[in-house]
XYZ file of C-alpha atoms in Angstrom:
687
model
C -17.754 -36.688 9.283
C -15.807 -37.979 6.620
C -12.153 -37.385 6.300
C -11.300 -34.148 4.161
C -8.443 -35.969 2.545
C -7.485 -39.536 1.157
C -4.536 -41.256 3.320
C -1.068 -40.711 1.770
C 1.921 -42.861 1.858
C 5.454 -41.445 0.717
C 9.005 -42.731 1.110
C 12.347 -41.762 -0.055
C 14.541 -43.623 -2.302
C 18.330 -44.692 -1.278
C 20.504 -42.385 -1.921
C 18.086 -40.193 -3.609
C 17.197 -36.338 -2.483
C 14.123 -36.402 -3.823
C 10.774 -37.899 -2.615
C 8.354 -39.943 -4.579
C 4.962 -39.234 -2.747
C 2.439 -42.048 -2.779
C 2.315 -45.279 -4.271
C -0.257 -45.013 -7.218
C -2.933 -46.636 -5.005
C -6.473 -45.135 -5.098
C -5.719 -43.102 -1.888
C -3.275 -40.671 -3.962
C -3.110 -38.682 -7.096
C -0.556 -40.497 -9.447
C 1.604 -38.634 -12.342
C 3.869 -39.875 -15.122
C 6.784 -38.179 -15.557
C 8.088 -37.368 -18.993
C 11.489 -38.543 -18.713
C 12.387 -42.039 -19.652
C 14.434 -44.200 -17.321
C 18.490 -43.864 -17.718
C 20.682 -46.432 -17.520
C 22.939 -46.766 -14.737
C 26.179 -45.722 -17.050
C 24.328 -43.356 -19.018
C 25.433 -39.649 -18.258
C 24.099 -36.559 -19.406
C 25.832 -33.674 -21.279
C 26.380 -31.802 -17.958
C 27.895 -34.386 -16.245
C 29.967 -36.518 -18.997
C 33.820 -36.236 -18.065
C 33.179 -36.017 -14.476
C 33.240 -39.356 -11.880
C 31.073 -38.322 -9.412
C 32.733 -39.844 -6.346
C 35.750 -38.035 -7.016
C 33.901 -34.640 -6.719
C 34.465 -32.564 -3.741
C 31.892 -30.640 -2.076
C 33.448 -27.142 -1.785
C 32.262 -26.916 1.832
C 33.729 -29.762 3.114
C 36.974 -28.234 3.879
C 35.312 -25.470 6.051
C 33.307 -28.228 7.751
C 30.035 -26.883 6.152
C 27.342 -29.630 5.849
C 26.156 -30.223 2.295
C 22.707 -28.701 1.389
C 21.279 -31.811 0.668
C 22.531 -33.101 4.217
C 20.851 -29.978 5.988
C 17.684 -30.797 3.783
C 17.482 -34.254 4.956
C 18.541 -33.520 8.511
C 15.117 -31.015 8.432
C 12.947 -33.947 7.278
C 14.191 -36.016 9.361
C 13.511 -33.952 12.245
C 9.985 -33.090 10.885
C 9.133 -36.715 10.452
C 10.517 -37.519 14.149
C 7.766 -34.780 15.466
C 5.120 -36.140 13.800
C 5.722 -39.449 14.977
C 5.821 -38.357 18.631
C 2.774 -36.324 18.044
C -0.477 -37.529 19.056
C -3.283 -37.390 16.076
C -1.091 -35.433 13.107
C -4.276 -34.177 10.994
C -4.350 -34.655 7.334
C -4.155 -30.904 7.004
C -0.783 -30.928 8.488
C 0.437 -34.163 6.449
C -0.191 -31.968 3.665
C 1.723 -29.281 4.915
C 4.718 -31.201 5.496
C 4.540 -32.819 2.038
C 4.172 -29.212 0.140
C 7.181 -28.385 2.322
C 9.221 -30.953 1.074
C 8.229 -30.376 -2.384
C 9.354 -26.757 -2.294
C 12.576 -27.792 -0.656
C 13.230 -30.112 -3.620
C 12.059 -27.192 -6.184
C 14.578 -25.059 -4.451
C 14.807 -21.139 -4.002
C 16.185 -19.369 -7.265
C 14.920 -17.905 -10.790
C 10.952 -18.607 -10.519
C 10.795 -17.119 -6.928
C 12.767 -14.057 -7.926
C 11.106 -13.334 -10.853
C 7.803 -13.508 -8.819
C 9.565 -11.243 -6.104
C 9.469 -8.331 -8.451
C 6.424 -8.956 -9.969
C 4.358 -8.820 -6.767
C 6.777 -6.322 -5.564
C 5.596 -4.199 -8.110
C 1.986 -4.788 -7.026
C 3.067 -3.886 -3.496
C 4.505 -0.443 -4.578
C 1.008 0.446 -6.001
C -0.571 -0.249 -3.204
C 2.263 2.196 -1.510
C 1.718 4.839 -4.416
C -1.968 5.092 -3.419
C -1.379 5.992 0.137
C 0.882 8.953 -1.063
C -1.054 10.003 -4.193
C -3.984 11.922 -2.559
C -1.609 13.787 0.054
C 0.965 14.702 -2.875
C -1.349 16.129 -5.226
C -3.707 17.889 -2.828
C -1.794 21.335 -2.725
C -2.169 21.764 -6.411
C -5.815 19.626 -6.459
C -7.087 22.291 -4.350
C -6.097 25.095 -6.190
C -7.483 23.465 -9.693
C -10.809 22.593 -7.893
C -11.095 25.069 -5.309
C -11.689 22.690 -2.448
C -12.831 23.645 0.690
C -11.064 22.307 4.281
C -13.869 19.793 4.715
C -13.733 18.716 0.692
C -10.009 18.236 1.302
C -10.210 16.208 4.487
C -12.678 13.965 2.808
C -10.694 13.461 -0.332
C -7.418 12.379 2.163
C -9.658 9.266 3.891
C -11.602 8.130 0.889
C -8.877 6.160 -0.357
C -8.060 4.769 2.979
C -12.102 3.842 3.118
C -11.701 1.976 -0.122
C -8.879 0.476 0.779
C -10.651 -0.724 4.038
C -13.526 -2.629 1.699
C -10.964 -3.656 -0.656
C -9.093 -5.723 1.560
C -11.858 -7.174 3.317
C -13.727 -8.257 -0.030
C -10.426 -9.162 -1.984
C -8.800 -11.054 0.764
C -12.020 -13.178 1.288
C -12.166 -13.717 -2.436
C -8.585 -14.593 -3.082
C -9.088 -18.112 -0.889
C -11.749 -18.792 -3.129
C -11.226 -17.522 -6.747
C -7.578 -17.730 -6.779
C -4.779 -15.602 -5.704
C -3.342 -14.569 -9.344
C -7.337 -13.930 -10.525
C -8.224 -11.506 -7.755
C -4.843 -9.576 -7.797
C -4.963 -8.979 -11.602
C -8.504 -7.947 -10.999
C -7.520 -5.663 -8.105
C -4.615 -4.051 -10.247
C -6.436 -3.570 -13.319
C -9.574 -1.824 -11.060
C -6.473 0.705 -9.984
C -4.973 1.318 -13.497
C -8.645 2.313 -14.730
C -9.595 4.348 -11.826
C -6.043 6.300 -12.108
C -6.873 6.856 -15.663
C -10.359 8.490 -15.160
C -9.829 10.238 -11.836
C -6.744 12.284 -13.713
C -9.268 13.300 -16.501
C -12.217 14.037 -13.907
C -12.786 17.548 -13.799
C -15.413 17.801 -10.888
C -14.650 17.236 -7.072
C -17.608 14.695 -7.178
C -16.062 12.598 -9.799
C -12.564 12.650 -8.663
C -13.593 11.306 -5.016
C -15.454 8.558 -6.620
C -12.558 7.326 -8.603
C -10.298 7.457 -6.063
C -12.672 5.606 -3.756
C -13.193 2.897 -6.766
C -8.943 2.542 -7.026
C -8.904 2.380 -3.091
C -10.987 -0.373 -3.195
C -9.020 -2.255 -6.088
C -5.916 -1.768 -4.970
C -6.794 -2.510 -1.125
C -6.707 -6.295 -1.909
C -3.426 -6.102 -3.099
C -1.555 -6.379 0.194
C -3.345 -9.365 1.531
C -2.865 -11.351 -1.780
C 0.736 -10.264 -2.341
C 1.751 -12.078 1.068
C -0.377 -15.077 0.835
C 0.520 -15.605 -2.811
C 4.266 -15.359 -2.375
C 4.600 -17.322 0.972
C 3.223 -20.205 -0.924
C 6.122 -20.299 -3.109
C 8.499 -20.312 -0.182
C 10.334 -22.943 1.734
C 10.230 -22.512 5.500
C 13.795 -21.222 5.618
C 13.548 -18.799 3.232
C 10.431 -17.598 4.357
C 10.855 -14.613 6.773
C 13.512 -13.223 5.148
C 12.173 -13.274 1.578
C 8.966 -12.157 2.674
C 10.954 -8.932 4.546
C 12.248 -8.397 1.382
C 9.168 -7.964 -0.129
C 8.589 -5.126 2.157
C 11.006 -3.065 0.524
C 8.893 -2.609 -2.140
C 6.359 -0.690 -0.344
C 9.339 2.226 0.592
C 10.430 2.057 -3.012
C 6.583 2.987 -3.858
C 7.031 5.970 -1.263
C 9.995 7.079 -2.863
C 8.826 6.685 -6.300
C 5.574 8.686 -5.892
C 7.540 11.645 -3.880
C 10.489 11.725 -6.413
C 8.206 11.911 -9.695
C 5.736 14.318 -7.738
C 8.713 16.460 -6.908
C 9.561 16.424 -10.967
C 6.247 16.655 -12.638
C 3.643 18.479 -10.124
C 5.823 21.921 -10.061
C 6.178 21.784 -14.107
C 2.835 23.989 -14.791
C 3.641 24.033 -18.299
C 3.239 20.190 -18.747
C -0.457 20.547 -18.841
C -2.941 21.667 -21.286
C -6.329 23.295 -21.527
C -9.447 22.903 -23.499
C -11.544 25.998 -23.379
C -12.395 26.859 -19.528
C -14.135 23.618 -18.935
C -11.204 21.043 -19.168
C -7.934 21.463 -17.677
C -5.217 19.000 -17.614
C -2.803 20.312 -15.014
C 0.456 18.770 -14.248
C -0.697 17.160 -11.274
C -3.067 15.053 -13.474
C 0.031 13.997 -15.232
C 1.623 12.916 -11.784
C -1.800 10.732 -11.263
C -1.232 9.083 -14.496
C 2.277 8.301 -13.779
C 1.256 6.644 -10.645
C -0.213 3.870 -11.934
C 2.621 2.335 -13.850
C 4.038 0.305 -10.728
C 0.101 -1.448 -11.200
C 0.498 -1.633 -14.987
C 3.914 -3.106 -14.835
C 2.488 -5.495 -12.059
C -0.698 -6.681 -14.044
C 1.609 -7.197 -17.356
C 3.923 -9.656 -15.233
C 1.391 -11.125 -13.299
C -0.086 -12.595 -16.987
C 2.882 -14.970 -17.186
C 2.642 -15.867 -13.731
C 1.061 -19.179 -12.664
C -1.527 -19.816 -9.723
C -0.557 -20.817 -6.373
C -0.113 -24.292 -6.447
C -1.033 -24.381 -2.565
C -4.430 -22.736 -3.403
C -5.194 -25.034 -6.368
C -4.469 -28.503 -3.991
C -7.050 -26.906 -1.444
C -9.444 -26.794 -4.281
C -8.484 -30.323 -5.728
C -7.143 -29.116 -8.961
C -4.535 -31.574 -8.853
C -3.065 -31.773 -12.283
C -2.727 -28.021 -12.575
C -0.685 -27.966 -9.051
C 1.600 -30.560 -10.281
C 2.449 -28.669 -13.454
C 3.028 -25.639 -11.732
C 5.658 -27.122 -9.034
C 7.230 -28.927 -12.027
C 7.789 -25.455 -13.875
C 8.910 -23.955 -10.260
C 11.294 -26.863 -10.216
C 12.720 -27.043 -13.645
C 13.059 -23.316 -13.950
C 15.319 -22.815 -10.948
C 17.683 -25.912 -11.802
C 17.734 -24.749 -14.860
C 18.859 -21.444 -13.797
C 21.377 -23.017 -11.467
C 23.157 -24.971 -14.338
C 21.862 -28.664 -13.528
C 18.907 -29.295 -16.080
C 19.171 -32.896 -15.651
C 17.555 -32.942 -12.117
C 14.068 -34.345 -12.525
C 10.787 -33.549 -10.820
C 10.407 -36.887 -9.287
C 7.607 -35.993 -7.518
C 4.476 -38.755 -8.879
C 1.647 -38.214 -6.218
C 0.547 -35.533 -4.107
C -1.886 -35.777 -1.177
C -5.162 -34.682 -2.339
C -8.463 -33.344 -0.543
C -11.671 -34.979 -1.249
C -14.587 -33.020 -3.101
C -14.822 -29.931 -0.980
C -17.835 -29.114 1.263
C -17.640 -25.665 -0.202
C -18.144 -26.284 -3.753
C -19.887 -23.308 -5.640
C -23.401 -24.048 -6.870
C -23.865 -23.956 -10.375
C -26.833 -23.994 -12.298
C -26.574 -26.202 -15.468
C -26.001 -24.410 -18.755
C -29.270 -25.243 -20.245
C -31.210 -24.123 -16.976
C -31.857 -20.485 -16.172
C -30.834 -17.452 -17.605
C -27.090 -15.951 -17.676
C -28.188 -13.676 -14.922
C -29.980 -15.939 -12.548
C -26.797 -18.291 -12.743
C -24.810 -15.436 -12.219
C -26.877 -14.389 -9.181
C -26.623 -17.955 -7.577
C -22.955 -17.912 -8.207
C -22.597 -14.551 -6.413
C -24.723 -15.451 -3.340
C -22.879 -18.628 -2.840
C -19.355 -17.391 -3.159
C -20.644 -14.505 -0.667
C -22.197 -17.116 1.629
C -18.417 -19.154 1.227
C -16.373 -15.998 1.899
C -18.346 -14.957 5.111
C -18.311 -18.290 6.341
C -14.352 -18.071 6.060
C -14.563 -14.587 7.714
C -16.346 -16.424 10.720
C -14.242 -19.499 11.023
C -10.961 -16.945 12.017
C -13.224 -16.484 15.284
C -13.461 -20.178 15.812
C -12.284 -21.883 19.052
C -8.699 -22.797 17.117
C -7.914 -19.360 16.164
C -10.262 -17.181 17.996
C -7.146 -16.122 20.610
C -4.687 -15.410 17.597
C -7.103 -13.412 15.599
C -8.229 -11.179 18.739
C -4.416 -10.716 19.317
C -3.340 -9.808 15.727
C -6.083 -7.352 15.385
C -4.966 -5.444 18.337
C -1.525 -5.379 17.371
C -2.498 -4.487 13.625
C -5.183 -1.428 15.075
C -2.244 -0.216 17.520
C 0.580 -0.215 15.048
C -1.664 1.412 12.245
C -3.122 4.082 14.638
C -0.002 5.095 15.785
C 1.852 5.249 12.495
C -0.535 6.513 10.528
C -1.373 9.134 12.784
C 1.928 10.273 13.253
C 2.395 9.898 9.372
C -0.176 12.710 9.203
C 0.823 14.802 12.394
C 4.293 15.170 10.718
C 3.638 17.195 7.804
C 0.607 19.160 9.307
C 3.246 20.134 12.451
C 5.584 21.501 9.811
C 2.883 23.339 7.755
C 1.424 24.572 11.124
C 5.188 25.939 12.139
C 5.545 27.230 8.519
C 1.990 29.111 9.032
C 3.335 30.449 12.583
C 6.283 32.030 11.034
C 4.302 33.202 7.863
C 2.017 35.000 10.378
C 4.760 36.478 12.591
C 6.094 38.569 9.348
C 2.194 40.057 9.040
C 2.439 43.333 7.931
C -0.432 45.522 9.521
C -1.498 48.811 8.142
C -3.908 51.123 10.028
C -5.775 54.060 8.807
C -3.577 54.741 5.272
C -5.084 57.166 2.990
C -3.790 56.199 -0.607
C -5.262 58.562 -3.680
C -4.733 58.140 -7.140
C -2.420 55.533 -7.184
C -1.532 52.201 -9.285
C -1.141 49.275 -7.337
C 1.094 47.445 -9.849
C 2.940 44.875 -6.924
C 1.409 42.162 -5.381
C 0.186 42.071 -1.754
C 1.050 39.165 0.481
C 0.496 38.692 4.407
C -0.994 42.040 5.133
C -4.151 43.354 7.230
C -5.545 46.971 6.192
C -7.785 48.829 8.765
C -9.600 51.556 8.215
C -7.901 52.896 5.146
C -9.513 54.925 2.481
C -8.467 53.999 -1.466
C -9.801 57.457 -3.573
C -9.331 56.676 -7.639
C -6.471 54.091 -7.126
C -5.755 51.400 -9.771
C -5.173 47.794 -8.710
C -4.203 45.828 -12.034
C -2.387 43.017 -12.857
C -1.825 41.766 -9.518
C -1.800 39.037 -6.830
C -3.540 39.062 -3.635
C -2.260 36.527 -1.154
C -3.139 36.263 2.287
C -4.429 39.921 2.625
C -7.489 41.262 4.516
C -9.213 44.673 4.091
C -11.091 45.713 7.044
C -13.162 48.358 7.928
C -11.693 50.336 4.674
C -13.584 52.641 2.150
C -13.001 52.413 -1.784
C -14.252 55.153 -3.882
C -13.869 55.575 -7.766
C -11.091 52.460 -7.627
C -10.578 50.349 -10.505
C -9.676 46.291 -10.054
C -8.598 44.232 -13.045
C -7.032 40.765 -13.801
C -6.852 39.876 -10.259
C -5.807 36.647 -8.639
C -6.370 35.991 -5.046
C -6.022 33.353 -1.993
C -7.250 33.863 1.319
C -8.131 37.401 0.767
C -11.253 38.693 2.080
C -13.009 42.180 2.301
C -14.753 42.460 5.632
C -17.023 45.561 6.814
C -15.936 47.484 3.981
C -18.141 50.458 2.072
C -17.210 50.383 -1.558
C -18.892 53.051 -3.940
C -18.319 53.363 -7.876
C -15.908 50.636 -8.321
C -15.372 48.290 -10.928
C -14.034 44.783 -10.908
C -12.981 43.469 -14.249
C -11.461 40.158 -14.722
C -11.226 39.119 -11.137
C -11.845 36.466 -8.925
C -12.829 38.584 -6.318
C -16.577 37.240 -6.381
C -19.389 37.438 -3.647
C -17.809 34.860 -0.994
C -14.867 37.050 -0.477
C -16.994 40.122 0.666
C -18.025 39.857 4.246
C -20.913 42.173 5.379
C -19.822 44.944 3.042
C -21.975 47.541 1.503
C -21.988 48.333 -2.184
C -23.183 51.767 -3.794
C -22.799 51.693 -7.770
C -20.489 48.709 -7.826
C -19.415 47.150 -11.256
C -18.508 43.206 -11.788
C -17.874 42.584 -15.172
C -16.301 39.087 -16.540
C -15.948 37.445 -12.908
C -13.988 34.828 -12.856
C -14.485 32.140 -10.169
C -11.914 29.352 -9.249
C -8.343 29.150 -7.547
C -5.771 30.834 -10.246
C -2.322 31.378 -8.506
C 0.788 29.671 -9.862
C 0.846 26.354 -9.246
C 4.991 26.658 -9.643
C 5.043 29.253 -6.575
C 2.330 27.505 -4.507
C 3.987 24.040 -4.247
C 6.497 23.907 -1.853
C 9.228 21.420 -2.454
C 9.059 20.723 1.592
C 6.106 18.563 0.970
C 7.689 16.173 -1.340
C 11.129 16.218 0.640
C 9.616 15.464 3.722
C 7.912 12.367 2.119
C 10.768 11.234 0.374
C 12.952 11.605 3.738
C 10.507 9.588 5.710
C 10.376 6.468 3.009
C 14.367 6.478 2.339
C 14.536 6.494 6.510
C 13.097 3.111 6.170
C 15.529 1.481 4.150
C 18.162 0.312 7.267
C 15.002 -0.915 9.497
C 14.045 -3.034 6.256
C 17.466 -4.458 5.981
C 18.193 -5.262 9.479
C 14.557 -6.634 9.864
C 15.082 -9.094 6.537
C 18.317 -10.147 8.164
C 17.192 -11.084 11.471
C 13.750 -12.448 10.988
C 14.718 -15.718 10.543
C 17.520 -15.581 13.316
C 15.777 -13.726 16.189
C 12.473 -14.775 15.213
C 9.057 -12.580 14.273
C 7.928 -12.226 17.757
C 11.230 -10.413 19.443
C 11.238 -8.278 15.997
C 7.671 -7.239 16.283
C 7.886 -6.523 20.307
C 11.163 -5.127 20.334
C 10.414 -2.707 17.318
C 6.781 -1.063 18.629
C 8.551 -0.611 22.387
C 11.273 1.127 20.940
C 9.212 3.266 18.596
C 7.126 3.970 21.627
C 10.318 5.407 23.230
C 10.981 7.439 20.206
C 7.673 9.161 20.237
C 8.933 10.936 23.380
C 11.638 12.948 21.278
C 8.668 14.678 19.715
C 8.648 16.915 22.961
C 11.828 18.000 21.501
C 10.263 19.041 18.038
C 10.142 22.844 18.028
C 11.521 23.193 14.392
C 11.156 21.755 10.846
C 14.479 20.165 10.926
C 13.599 18.586 13.977
C 10.310 17.041 13.138
C 11.896 15.828 10.011
C 14.642 14.116 11.876
C 12.357 12.254 14.493
C 9.958 11.640 11.450
C 12.959 9.503 9.723
C 13.704 7.956 13.354
C 10.409 6.784 14.039
C 10.045 5.398 10.360
C 13.190 3.608 10.406
C 12.603 2.035 13.754
C 8.866 0.866 13.187
C 9.153 -0.495 9.623
C 10.505 -3.587 11.758
C 7.054 -4.202 13.356
C 5.500 -3.848 10.094
C 7.287 -6.319 8.311
C 7.194 -9.075 11.466
C 3.599 -8.311 11.858
C 3.092 -9.078 7.525
C 4.974 -12.411 7.942
C 3.664 -13.780 11.010
C -0.007 -13.049 9.484
C 0.763 -15.012 6.591
C 2.352 -17.976 8.989
C -0.417 -17.928 11.601
C -3.418 -19.116 9.319
C -3.966 -22.222 7.275
C -3.859 -22.038 3.214
C -7.687 -21.967 3.134
C -8.031 -19.050 5.636
C -4.608 -17.089 4.830
C -6.027 -14.398 2.501
C -9.262 -14.337 4.515
C -6.882 -13.675 7.689
C -4.849 -10.892 6.381
C -7.820 -8.976 4.473
C -9.886 -8.897 7.742
C -6.588 -7.499 9.610
C -5.725 -5.237 6.947
C -8.941 -3.726 6.847
C -8.817 -3.342 10.521
C -5.147 -1.612 9.552
C -6.688 0.940 7.417
C -9.858 1.877 9.827
C -7.223 2.309 12.637
C -5.526 4.376 9.729
C -8.646 6.565 8.925
C -9.361 7.315 13.032
C -5.676 7.781 13.921
C -5.182 10.572 11.012
C -8.576 12.190 11.946
C -7.752 12.345 15.861
C -4.138 13.443 15.267
C -4.867 16.099 12.653
C -7.357 17.763 15.077
C -4.650 18.103 17.798
C -1.884 19.814 15.388
C -1.688 23.720 16.853
C -3.463 22.953 20.074
C -1.672 20.268 22.046
C 1.527 17.742 21.157
C 0.889 16.203 24.619
C -2.134 14.163 23.664
C -1.217 13.079 20.150
C 2.215 11.651 21.820
C 0.572 10.023 24.438
C -1.689 8.354 22.376
C 0.737 6.830 20.068
C 2.959 5.923 22.907
C -0.043 4.282 24.674
C -0.634 1.976 21.465
C 2.702 0.984 20.551
C 3.360 -0.187 24.062
C 0.050 -2.070 24.235
C 0.647 -3.633 21.106
C 4.196 -4.453 21.381
C 3.679 -6.012 25.109
C 0.664 -8.163 23.447
C 3.144 -9.273 20.477
C 4.999 -10.858 22.824
C 2.111 -13.380 23.662
C 1.898 -14.787 20.212
C 3.358 -17.668 19.006
C 6.689 -18.058 17.427
C 6.046 -19.403 13.566
C 9.447 -19.142 11.940
C 9.911 -23.103 12.384
C 6.235 -24.082 11.529
C 5.521 -24.822 7.936
C 2.614 -23.395 6.409
C -0.381 -25.155 6.761
């Protein structure tokens, strides 16, 4: 089989901190710089009046090595390692060369601009995880959702994100990081817009699924994309800083929900068929990070590493020059010249798209051929993750991703559900029971809440302009009563006898009467739906718990970013998962709402370091041609674990604490121990 890369020879000029790659032969790709050669005595405006030999490096007095000396030492060490190693592959040579180029480009304005743009895309993914949970208390009233429908709405986003991660991660390695990320952000924006206006449950469910499929691809692409603009000694730290945008997305979602959803007057209606309540405004606002990231990406270039892998040498060189010039101009050194003239180039790719000539076949036929070929190439890339070289790493990473997500997302659902359960228990403890009461000719002009009426008699009574919340009439008799403008929730009549009674403009429809006997009963202008006031129904604690849980990860984010390159990815992941496992045992002590919130903050703050390490090492373990694909597959496994974890943990709320705690403990310990078996990648160039 032919060698997929041409040979390349590169050298470093004497006293020059920049390399010139290749010598312009047929085995390399040459570029001519736009800068004319300068005379030896020539000086730029920036350096005029200064004697270079008289200038003293400011760190010399403290014995701090000059950055150029550090850079040269690093390169010498890598060159020595290549000399010692037997049979260094062309892929490794290209990776070393690319690392040298990124070191010459430096870390500066360009990376920070891209950092913000990609961070906003990561925020969009985070917001998508929170939006349904935050709108559900209001949306269920607006759409009168059943328990099953609420559960499906909560899981549908993760289901969409699972497929989206797999699809878009694979496509990013074949079509391009930037192009795919623009598409997924556009899908998220469009679906957020339509879902906010969708009146029916089916349409709302469909658009949230579509949004999940779109934004699910953002995480694999964002980390793969950003890592390819970072040099080795900056990679772990700055990828960890990027993780902070996920926290910011959660804070943004919970804070805006807190400020918007309880404002019921912010909505509008067009008759009875179209309602646009405040929670729908919140859904629109949640699309703002995706919109901002979409606009920012229009001004960002494609990853040059991806372009080199696909033999697009001119484009890659121009982007690398752009990165170099942007950074050094921002640092006040515009005279620095991008001296790369040749870059090691791969031969014609084996995986080229099969195209039909423009004059051959119809447009649809050409599209079908391209789509089928692209699908085949993506699946081939996925299968290659389980080849001999990557099989063990992929298996270990899959288990670590699964165990971490299963525990984290399972407990993320369990915490708020336990708080609701404790609230419900406290609510039920205040239940009022009325037994065999007899009420005649009485006007009920006050709301009834959390009551049970057994074997009562209500003769010629009026129930007008009131709310009934969690009220049950059991084995009761109603004679000559009048009900008008009643709004109810969790209110039922069971085994009651109702005679000569009128129900006018109420939401007491057939489903709320169980085994009742009707005699001369009239229903006029009956209304269906959930009509309780949204402002009363929205518990601020829902938003507060989400806000505090996201804010608690800030210390963990900072610590992991500062120490990711110092103590290594493996110790960060293993240590964080094992400490998180220990934290789960404190959940046995959670007997109050305040205690649960405190343990939730502790768990989130400790576990975030593991998440950061997992995402960094996933980028570093796989070569450029498989990086986004591998990240997408592992992220899809993560979302599958989230679906299973949230479903299983939620089913034990109010039944048992022991099983969820033991499940999370076992998953974290198993994943943490396996993480210690992974290879350390902090000193490894990106292949």
